[in-house]
Amino acid sequence: MRTFIYIGLLSLSLISCGEAVNEQKDLAAVAGSYYGVLSLNPETEIDLKLELSSNGFYKIVHPSLMGSDQLVRESGVFMVKGDEVELARLQKGFRYFKKMGDQLFVYNLFHQPYTSFSDSAFYLQPDTDAKAF
């Protein structure tokens, strides 16, 4: 009986892992370096640099959202779901993005737009000078 339970759990985990892995073409479609200056409120502008590689890993650099002068440098994995990119991050902010042409639109931590899609202050542009990483 225990063997059947282990086999059942193993098959469920394999199915869920298989659903979580993106195709190489999906990852390559969003791969690149992106940069933007985001205005989350009138007093604060945040420089955000994001690099998405075609093997499913990301690097992100931005000032701390807690008000300190420290830079947050983080790397990890990301997933692509249709035209949306989700970073597997420990930080609460900057997890969700939407691919719109060659730009990425930034969602808030509740997976909602900060503002309307027409507001250019919430887009990351392709970064041609990606030496910052």
Coordinates of C-alpha atoms in Angstrom, one line a residue:
M1 CA 0.0 0.0 0.0
R2 CA 2.8 2.4 0.9
T3 CA 4.4 1.7 -2.5
F4 CA 1.3 2.9 -4.3
I5 CA 1.1 6.1 -2.3
Y6 CA 4.8 6.8 -3.1
I7 CA 4.2 6.1 -6.8
G8 CA 1.1 8.4 -6.8
L9 CA 3.0 11.2 -5.1
L10 CA 5.9 10.8 -7.5
S11 CA 3.6 10.9 -10.5
L12 CA 1.8 14.0 -9.2
S13 CA 5.1 15.8 -8.6
L14 CA 6.4 14.9 -12.1
I15 CA 3.2 16.2 -13.7
S16 CA 3.4 19.5 -11.7
C17 CA 7.1 20.0 -12.5
G18 CA 6.4 19.3 -16.2
E19 CA 3.8 22.0 -16.2
A20 CA 6.2 24.5 -14.6
V21 CA 8.9 24.2 -17.2
N22 CA 8.8 26.5 -20.1
E23 CA 9.7 25.7 -23.7
Q24 CA 12.9 27.1 -24.9
K25 CA 11.1 29.2 -27.5
D26 CA 9.0 30.9 -24.8
L27 CA 12.1 31.8 -22.8
A28 CA 13.9 33.0 -25.9
A29 CA 11.0 35.3 -26.8
V30 CA 11.4 37.4 -23.6
A31 CA 15.2 37.0 -23.2
G32 CA 17.2 40.2 -23.1
S33 CA 18.3 43.1 -20.9
Y34 CA 15.7 45.7 -19.9
Y35 CA 16.0 49.1 -18.1
G36 CA 13.6 51.7 -16.8
V37 CA 13.2 54.5 -14.4
L38 CA 9.9 53.9 -12.5
S39 CA 8.0 56.6 -10.6
L40 CA 6.1 54.8 -7.9
N41 CA 5.2 58.1 -6.2
P42 CA 6.0 61.8 -6.9
E43 CA 9.1 61.8 -4.6
T44 CA 10.6 58.5 -5.6
E45 CA 12.2 57.3 -8.9
I46 CA 13.6 53.8 -9.1
D47 CA 16.2 52.7 -11.6
L48 CA 15.4 49.1 -12.5
K49 CA 17.7 46.8 -14.5
L50 CA 16.5 43.3 -15.4
E51 CA 18.2 40.6 -17.4
L52 CA 16.3 37.6 -18.6
S53 CA 18.4 34.8 -20.1
S54 CA 17.1 32.2 -22.6
N55 CA 17.9 29.4 -20.1
G56 CA 15.2 30.6 -17.6
F57 CA 17.4 32.6 -15.2
Y58 CA 17.2 36.3 -14.3
K59 CA 19.3 39.0 -12.7
I60 CA 17.7 42.2 -11.2
V61 CA 19.2 45.3 -9.7
H62 CA 17.2 48.1 -8.1
P63 CA 17.3 50.3 -5.0
S64 CA 15.8 48.9 -1.9
L65 CA 12.1 49.6 -1.6
M66 CA 12.4 50.0 2.2
G67 CA 13.8 53.5 1.8
S68 CA 17.5 52.8 2.4
D69 CA 20.3 53.7 0.0
Q70 CA 21.2 50.0 -0.6
L71 CA 21.0 48.3 -3.9
V72 CA 19.2 45.0 -4.2
R73 CA 21.0 42.5 -6.5
E74 CA 19.2 39.3 -7.0
S75 CA 19.2 36.4 -9.3
G76 CA 17.0 33.3 -9.7
V77 CA 14.6 31.7 -12.1
F78 CA 11.6 33.0 -14.0
M79 CA 8.5 31.5 -15.8
V80 CA 6.7 32.7 -18.8
K81 CA 2.9 32.3 -18.9
G82 CA 1.6 33.5 -22.2
D83 CA 2.8 37.1 -22.5
E84 CA 3.5 37.4 -18.8
V85 CA 6.8 36.9 -17.0
E86 CA 6.9 35.9 -13.3
L87 CA 10.2 36.1 -11.3
A88 CA 10.7 33.7 -8.4
R89 CA 11.8 36.4 -6.0
L90 CA 12.3 36.7 -2.3
Q91 CA 11.6 40.4 -2.5
K92 CA 7.9 41.5 -2.6
G93 CA 8.2 44.0 -5.4
F94 CA 8.9 43.6 -9.1
R95 CA 7.8 40.0 -9.6
Y96 CA 5.3 40.3 -12.4
F97 CA 5.8 41.8 -15.9
K98 CA 3.8 41.7 -19.1
K99 CA 5.6 41.5 -22.5
M100 CA 4.3 44.3 -24.8
G101 CA 6.2 44.4 -28.1
D102 CA 9.8 44.8 -27.2
Q103 CA 9.0 46.3 -23.7
L104 CA 8.0 44.9 -20.4
F105 CA 5.2 46.5 -18.5
V106 CA 5.7 46.4 -14.7
Y107 CA 2.9 45.0 -12.4
N108 CA 2.7 45.7 -8.7
L109 CA 3.0 42.9 -6.1
F110 CA -0.7 42.1 -6.3
H111 CA -0.2 41.3 -10.1
Q112 CA -2.2 44.4 -11.0
P113 CA -1.0 47.4 -13.1
Y114 CA 0.4 50.3 -11.0
T115 CA -1.5 52.5 -13.5
S116 CA -2.9 52.3 -17.0
F117 CA -1.1 50.6 -19.8
S118 CA -0.7 53.9 -21.5
D119 CA 1.6 55.3 -18.8
S120 CA 5.1 55.1 -20.2
A121 CA 6.6 55.5 -16.7
F122 CA 5.9 51.8 -16.0
Y123 CA 7.7 50.2 -18.9
L124 CA 11.1 48.7 -19.1
Q125 CA 12.8 49.3 -22.4
P126 CA 15.4 47.0 -24.1
D127 CA 18.8 47.9 -22.6
T128 CA 21.5 48.1 -25.3
D129 CA 24.2 48.9 -22.7
A130 CA 23.8 45.8 -20.5
K131 CA 27.3 46.1 -18.9
A132 CA 25.8 47.0 -15.5
F133 CA 25.4 43.3 -14.7

